[in-house]
Amino acid sequence: MASNRTAPPIPDIAARFILPGPVVAFEEIPTGLINTTYAITCRSGSSEKRYILQSINSTVFPEPEKVMENIFQVTGHIGARDPGTEQLQLVPAQGGHSWLTLRDQTVWRCYPYHEGTESFMKIDSPDLAFRAAAAFGNFQAKLSDLDPATLHETIPNFHHTPTYFAKLLAAAEKDPVSRVANARADLDFILSQKHLTTLLVDAGLPLRITHNDTKISNILFPTDPSLPPIVIDLDTVMPGLALFDYGDLVRSAASTADENETDPEKIRQDPELAAALTEGYLSTASAFLTPAEKALLPSAPKVIALELAIRFLTDHLLGGVYFRSDYEGHNLMRARNQLTLLKSM
Ligand code: GN1
Ligand code: MG
């Protein structure tokens, strides 16, 4: 926890949600880079139950209430379709709301803690890859009958690759911190891939409701494998293309190395994992995907890898304004890793 941050009064905040009893313990879960998250324990009589209490980062999400309206819609829709299955559901706040806005404008929400589940930063088993991809496909499938127009676009143009491409060109033109010379070869390669930037967004594909952060770590796997995985982190749920989710899943989960790898030799796409992810995704998404979407599946991970390379390189050329970085040149390294990955696809 940053030392200059005032600790929020967790038990008081929790008391404003409809929980079975008072908070008897709480701890911060420091894994997320964006939101502030606490696990809280509530007692009612002799039983205890855990919950997640979370405040939304209003720098990344300047309109946190719109994020919450999206989550409310989506969890409500999925919950109504599938009432018996454990999934992300908001705990209501006192006074009829589904979240809480404090006087300092911070927005808080509460979820039951999913006991008996685990999550992974990396997946090496094709079987687990299949299950994760099937869960993301199932998530899209359950939302395929909800009108995307009912959701807010909380980050405009989030996967509009041509917009990122234009921003990269502008950053290279301006070159405010004189970094273009050292990134010439990377820029040239990206320019040679321009055709990929319009491939998905100009294909006339249907607008759907998408998750937009399909990292493997956003799935909770019940330790009982007969139970279905749970998709979490719905902050970026908004209208989008199905192939963004599939592409980002394969880009991230089938890579043999992490985005921050410093040895380019270690980075490539693992074909076995990519195949398992594709099979898993199609096992739940095939029924609603159009032939045009299916035809573009093989290109989607390439487009998203290129897009992320463009985003990292732009941030590098601008001196680091968006992605948290640990050393000078970190975002250049990250951009190169995505380009290496792209070349192996
Ligand atoms: C950001 O914050 P995190 O790690 O969930 C970014 C994603 C990128 C990812 C790359 C809102 O996600 O689009 O794929 O970094 N999220 C946002 O590591 O920009
Ligand atoms: Mg996220």
Coordinates of C-alpha atoms and ligand atoms in Angstrom, one line a residue:
M1 CA 0.0 0.0 0.0
A2 CA 1.4 3.4 -0.9
S3 CA 2.5 5.2 2.3
N4 CA 0.8 8.5 1.4
R5 CA -2.6 6.9 1.0
T6 CA -5.2 7.2 3.7
A7 CA -6.5 3.8 4.5
P8 CA -10.3 3.7 3.7
P9 CA -12.6 2.8 6.6
I10 CA -13.4 -0.7 5.4
P11 CA -15.8 -1.8 8.1
D12 CA -17.8 1.4 7.7
I13 CA -17.9 1.1 3.9
A14 CA -18.9 -2.6 4.2
A15 CA -21.7 -1.7 6.6
R16 CA -23.4 0.2 3.7
F17 CA -23.8 -3.1 1.8
I18 CA -26.4 -5.7 2.5
L19 CA -24.2 -8.3 4.2
P20 CA -25.0 -11.0 6.8
G21 CA -23.3 -9.2 9.7
P22 CA -20.4 -6.9 10.7
V23 CA -16.9 -7.1 9.4
V24 CA -14.7 -9.1 11.8
A25 CA -11.5 -9.1 9.6
F26 CA -10.2 -7.6 6.4
E27 CA -7.0 -7.5 4.4
E28 CA -5.9 -5.8 1.2
I29 CA -5.3 -8.1 -1.8
P30 CA -2.4 -6.3 -3.5
T31 CA -2.4 -8.2 -6.8
G32 CA -4.4 -5.8 -9.0
L33 CA -2.6 -3.0 -10.7
I34 CA -5.7 -0.9 -11.2
N35 CA -8.3 -1.2 -8.5
T36 CA -7.9 -1.4 -4.7
T37 CA -9.3 -4.7 -3.4
Y38 CA -10.0 -6.0 0.0
A39 CA -11.1 -9.4 1.2
I40 CA -13.5 -8.9 4.1
T41 CA -15.0 -11.5 6.6
C42 CA -18.5 -11.0 7.9
R43 CA -19.9 -12.8 10.9
S44 CA -23.5 -13.8 11.4
G45 CA -24.1 -15.8 14.6
S46 CA -21.5 -18.6 14.6
S47 CA -20.8 -18.6 10.8
E48 CA -18.4 -16.5 8.8
K49 CA -18.5 -15.6 5.1
R50 CA -15.9 -13.8 3.0
Y51 CA -16.6 -11.0 0.4
I52 CA -14.5 -8.9 -2.0
L53 CA -14.8 -5.1 -1.5
Q54 CA -13.3 -3.0 -4.2
S55 CA -12.9 0.6 -5.2
I56 CA -12.6 1.6 -8.8
N57 CA -9.6 3.5 -10.1
S58 CA -11.1 6.7 -11.4
T59 CA -8.0 7.7 -13.4
V60 CA -8.3 4.7 -15.7
F61 CA -12.1 4.8 -15.5
P62 CA -13.1 8.5 -15.3
E63 CA -16.8 7.5 -15.2
P64 CA -16.8 4.6 -12.7
E65 CA -20.6 4.7 -12.4
K66 CA -20.9 3.8 -16.1
V67 CA -18.5 0.9 -15.5
M68 CA -20.9 -0.2 -12.7
E69 CA -24.0 0.2 -14.8
N70 CA -22.4 -2.1 -17.4
I71 CA -21.5 -4.7 -14.7
F72 CA -25.0 -4.5 -13.3
Q73 CA -26.5 -5.2 -16.7
V74 CA -24.2 -8.0 -17.6
T75 CA -24.2 -9.8 -14.2
G76 CA -28.0 -9.4 -14.0
H77 CA -28.5 -10.8 -17.5
I78 CA -26.2 -13.8 -16.9
G79 CA -27.7 -14.5 -13.5
A80 CA -31.2 -14.5 -14.9
R81 CA -30.3 -16.9 -17.7
D82 CA -28.4 -19.3 -15.4
P83 CA -29.8 -18.9 -11.9
G84 CA -28.2 -22.1 -10.4
T85 CA -24.7 -21.6 -11.5
E86 CA -22.1 -19.8 -9.4
Q87 CA -20.9 -16.6 -11.1
L88 CA -20.0 -13.0 -10.5
Q89 CA -22.9 -11.3 -8.8
L90 CA -23.0 -7.9 -7.1
V91 CA -24.0 -7.7 -3.4
P92 CA -26.5 -4.8 -3.2
A93 CA -25.8 -1.7 -1.3
Q94 CA -28.2 -0.3 1.3
G95 CA -30.8 2.1 -0.2
G96 CA -31.5 0.1 -3.4
H97 CA -28.2 0.6 -5.3
S98 CA -25.8 -2.0 -6.6
W99 CA -22.8 0.0 -5.7
L100 CA -21.8 2.8 -3.4
T101 CA -20.5 6.3 -4.2
L102 CA -18.8 8.0 -1.2
R103 CA -18.8 11.7 -0.6
D104 CA -15.2 11.8 -2.0
Q105 CA -16.7 10.3 -5.2
T106 CA -14.9 7.0 -4.9
V107 CA -17.1 4.2 -6.1
W108 CA -17.2 0.8 -4.3
R109 CA -18.7 -2.5 -5.1
C110 CA -19.0 -5.8 -3.3
Y111 CA -18.9 -9.4 -4.5
P112 CA -19.2 -12.7 -2.6
Y113 CA -15.8 -14.4 -2.4
H114 CA -15.6 -17.5 -4.5
E115 CA -14.3 -20.1 -2.1
G116 CA -12.7 -23.2 -3.5
T117 CA -11.4 -21.7 -6.6
E118 CA -7.9 -20.9 -8.0
S119 CA -6.5 -18.7 -10.7
F120 CA -3.3 -18.9 -12.8
M121 CA -0.9 -16.3 -14.3
K122 CA 0.2 -18.8 -16.9
I123 CA -1.2 -22.0 -18.4
D124 CA 0.9 -24.9 -19.6
S125 CA -1.8 -27.5 -19.9
P126 CA -3.9 -27.7 -23.1
D127 CA -6.8 -29.1 -21.0
L128 CA -6.8 -26.0 -18.8
A129 CA -6.4 -23.8 -21.9
F130 CA -9.5 -25.4 -23.4
R131 CA -11.5 -24.8 -20.2
A132 CA -10.5 -21.2 -20.0
A133 CA -11.3 -20.5 -23.6
A134 CA -14.6 -22.3 -23.3
A135 CA -15.4 -20.1 -20.3
F136 CA -14.8 -16.8 -22.3
G137 CA -16.8 -18.2 -25.2
N138 CA -19.6 -19.1 -22.9
F139 CA -19.5 -15.6 -21.4
Q140 CA -20.0 -14.1 -24.9
A141 CA -22.7 -16.7 -25.7
K142 CA -24.7 -15.8 -22.6
L143 CA -24.6 -12.1 -23.6
S144 CA -25.3 -12.7 -27.3
D145 CA -29.0 -11.9 -26.8
L146 CA -28.4 -8.7 -24.8
D147 CA -28.4 -5.6 -27.0
P148 CA -24.8 -4.1 -27.0
A149 CA -26.5 -0.6 -27.2
T150 CA -27.6 -1.1 -23.6
L151 CA -23.9 -0.8 -22.5
H152 CA -21.7 2.2 -22.3
E153 CA -18.5 2.4 -24.2
T154 CA -16.4 3.1 -21.1
I155 CA -13.1 3.4 -23.0
P156 CA -13.9 4.7 -26.5
N157 CA -12.1 3.0 -29.4
F158 CA -10.5 0.5 -27.0
H159 CA -9.7 -2.0 -29.8
H160 CA -9.9 0.3 -32.8
T161 CA -6.5 -0.7 -34.1
P162 CA -6.3 2.0 -36.8
T163 CA -6.8 4.7 -34.1
Y164 CA -3.7 3.3 -32.3
F165 CA -1.8 3.2 -35.5
A166 CA -2.6 6.9 -36.2
K167 CA -1.5 7.7 -32.7
L168 CA 1.8 5.9 -33.2
L169 CA 2.5 7.8 -36.5
A170 CA 1.8 11.1 -34.7
A171 CA 4.1 10.2 -31.8
A172 CA 6.9 9.2 -34.2
E173 CA 6.4 12.4 -36.2
K174 CA 6.6 14.5 -33.0
D175 CA 9.3 12.4 -31.4
P176 CA 9.1 14.4 -28.1
V177 CA 11.8 12.6 -26.2
S178 CA 14.0 11.6 -29.2
R179 CA 13.4 7.9 -29.1
V180 CA 12.5 7.3 -32.8
A181 CA 16.1 6.7 -34.0
N182 CA 16.5 3.7 -31.7
A183 CA 13.1 2.3 -32.7
R184 CA 13.4 2.7 -36.5
A185 CA 13.4 -1.0 -37.3
D186 CA 10.4 -1.7 -35.0
L187 CA 8.5 1.2 -36.6
D188 CA 9.3 0.0 -40.1
F189 CA 8.1 -3.5 -39.3
I190 CA 4.9 -2.1 -37.9
L191 CA 4.4 0.0 -41.1
S192 CA 4.8 -3.1 -43.2
Q193 CA 1.9 -4.7 -41.2
K194 CA -0.5 -1.9 -41.8
H195 CA -2.9 -4.2 -43.6
L196 CA -3.6 -6.0 -40.3
T197 CA -4.8 -2.9 -38.5
T198 CA -8.0 -2.6 -40.6
L199 CA -8.6 -6.3 -41.0
L200 CA -11.1 -6.8 -38.1
V201 CA -12.7 -3.3 -37.8
D202 CA -13.4 -3.0 -41.5
A203 CA -14.8 -6.5 -42.0
G204 CA -18.4 -5.5 -41.2
L205 CA -18.5 -7.9 -38.2
P206 CA -21.4 -7.8 -35.8
L207 CA -21.1 -5.7 -32.7
R208 CA -21.4 -7.8 -29.6
I209 CA -20.8 -7.6 -25.9
T210 CA -17.2 -8.5 -25.1
H211 CA -15.1 -8.9 -22.0
N212 CA -12.0 -7.0 -23.3
D213 CA -9.5 -8.3 -20.8
T214 CA -9.4 -12.0 -21.6
K215 CA -6.3 -12.8 -19.6
I216 CA -6.1 -16.3 -18.1
S217 CA -5.8 -14.7 -14.7
N218 CA -9.4 -13.4 -15.1
I219 CA -10.8 -16.9 -14.8
L220 CA -11.5 -18.6 -11.5
F221 CA -11.2 -22.4 -11.8
P222 CA -13.2 -24.3 -9.1
T223 CA -10.9 -26.9 -7.5
D224 CA -13.8 -29.4 -8.2
P225 CA -13.2 -29.7 -12.0
S226 CA -16.9 -30.7 -12.6
L227 CA -17.9 -27.1 -11.8
P228 CA -17.7 -24.5 -14.5
P229 CA -15.0 -21.8 -14.4
I230 CA -16.1 -18.2 -13.4
V231 CA -15.2 -15.2 -15.5
I232 CA -14.2 -12.2 -13.4
D233 CA -13.0 -8.6 -13.8
L234 CA -15.9 -7.1 -15.8
D235 CA -14.6 -3.5 -15.7
T236 CA -14.0 -3.4 -19.5
V237 CA -17.1 -5.2 -20.5
M238 CA -18.6 -3.1 -23.4
P239 CA -19.7 -3.3 -27.0
G240 CA -16.9 -4.8 -29.2
L241 CA -16.0 -7.6 -31.6
A242 CA -16.0 -11.2 -30.5
L243 CA -12.6 -11.6 -32.2
F244 CA -11.0 -9.0 -29.9
D245 CA -11.6 -11.3 -26.9
Y246 CA -10.5 -14.5 -28.8
G247 CA -7.5 -12.7 -30.2
D248 CA -6.3 -11.3 -26.9
L249 CA -6.8 -14.7 -25.2
V250 CA -4.7 -16.5 -27.8
R251 CA -2.1 -13.7 -27.9
S252 CA -1.6 -13.8 -24.1
A253 CA -2.3 -17.4 -23.1
A254 CA -0.4 -19.2 -25.9
S255 CA 2.8 -17.2 -25.6
T256 CA 5.7 -19.2 -24.3
A257 CA 6.9 -16.1 -22.3
D258 CA 5.6 -13.2 -20.4
E259 CA 5.0 -9.8 -21.9
N260 CA 8.0 -8.5 -19.9
E261 CA 10.5 -11.2 -21.0
T262 CA 14.0 -9.8 -21.6
D263 CA 15.3 -12.7 -23.7
P264 CA 13.6 -12.6 -27.2
E265 CA 14.7 -16.1 -27.9
K266 CA 12.2 -17.4 -25.4
I267 CA 9.2 -15.9 -27.1
R268 CA 6.9 -17.6 -29.6
Q269 CA 3.4 -18.8 -29.9
D270 CA 2.9 -22.4 -28.6
P271 CA 0.9 -24.1 -31.4
E272 CA -0.5 -26.8 -29.1
L273 CA -1.8 -24.2 -26.6
A274 CA -3.2 -22.0 -29.4
A275 CA -5.1 -25.0 -30.9
A276 CA -6.5 -26.0 -27.4
L277 CA -7.6 -22.3 -26.9
T278 CA -9.3 -22.2 -30.3
E279 CA -11.0 -25.6 -29.8
G280 CA -12.2 -24.5 -26.3
Y281 CA -13.5 -21.1 -27.6
L282 CA -15.3 -22.7 -30.5
S283 CA -16.9 -25.3 -28.2
T284 CA -19.0 -22.6 -26.7
A285 CA -18.9 -19.8 -29.3
S286 CA -19.4 -21.7 -32.5
A287 CA -23.2 -21.6 -32.3
F288 CA -23.4 -17.8 -32.4
L289 CA -20.4 -16.8 -34.5
T290 CA -21.1 -15.9 -38.1
P291 CA -19.1 -17.5 -41.0
A292 CA -17.2 -14.1 -41.5
E293 CA -16.1 -14.2 -37.8
K294 CA -15.0 -17.8 -38.1
A295 CA -13.0 -17.0 -41.2
L296 CA -11.1 -14.3 -39.4
L297 CA -10.3 -16.3 -36.3
P298 CA -6.7 -17.1 -37.4
S299 CA -5.9 -13.4 -38.0
A300 CA -7.3 -12.1 -34.7
P301 CA -4.3 -13.0 -32.4
K302 CA -2.0 -11.3 -35.0
V303 CA -4.1 -8.1 -35.0
I304 CA -4.2 -7.9 -31.2
A305 CA -0.4 -8.6 -30.9
L306 CA 0.3 -5.9 -33.4
E307 CA -2.1 -3.5 -31.7
L308 CA -0.5 -4.1 -28.3
A309 CA 3.0 -3.6 -29.9
I310 CA 1.7 -0.3 -31.3
R311 CA 0.3 0.8 -27.9
F312 CA 3.6 -0.1 -26.1
L313 CA 5.8 1.6 -28.7
T314 CA 3.6 4.7 -28.8
D315 CA 3.9 4.9 -25.0
H316 CA 7.7 4.5 -25.3
L317 CA 8.0 7.2 -27.9
L318 CA 5.9 9.6 -25.7
G319 CA 8.1 8.9 -22.7
G320 CA 5.7 6.6 -20.8
V321 CA 2.3 8.0 -20.0
Y322 CA 0.0 5.0 -19.9
F323 CA 1.5 1.7 -19.0
R324 CA 3.3 1.3 -15.7
S325 CA 6.9 0.6 -16.4
D326 CA 9.8 -0.5 -14.2
Y327 CA 12.8 0.8 -16.2
E328 CA 13.7 3.0 -19.1
G329 CA 13.0 1.1 -22.3
H330 CA 10.5 -1.3 -20.7
N331 CA 7.8 -0.4 -23.1
L332 CA 10.1 -0.7 -26.1
M333 CA 11.0 -4.2 -24.8
R334 CA 7.3 -5.0 -24.4
A335 CA 6.6 -3.7 -27.9
R336 CA 9.4 -5.9 -29.4
N337 CA 8.1 -8.9 -27.5
Q338 CA 4.7 -8.5 -29.1
L339 CA 6.3 -8.2 -32.5
T340 CA 8.4 -11.3 -31.9
L341 CA 5.3 -13.1 -30.9
L342 CA 3.5 -11.8 -34.0
K343 CA 6.3 -13.1 -36.3
S344 CA 5.9 -16.6 -34.8
M345 CA 2.2 -16.8 -35.4
Ligands
GN1_1 C1 -3.6 -3.5 -19.6 O1 -4.1 -3.4 -16.6 P1 -4.1 -4.8 -17.3 O2 -2.8 -5.5 -17.2 O3 -5.3 -5.6 -17.0 C2 -4.5 -3.0 -20.8 C3 -4.7 -4.2 -21.7 C4 -3.4 -4.7 -22.2 C5 -2.6 -5.1 -21.0 C6 -1.2 -5.6 -21.5 C7 -7.4 -0.9 -19.7 O4 -4.3 -4.4 -18.9 O5 -5.5 -3.7 -22.8 O6 -3.6 -5.9 -23.0 O7 -2.4 -4.0 -20.1 N1 -5.8 -2.5 -20.2 C8 -6.2 -1.3 -20.4 O8 -0.5 -6.0 -20.4 O9 -5.6 -0.5 -21.2
MG2 MG -8.1 -5.8 -16.1

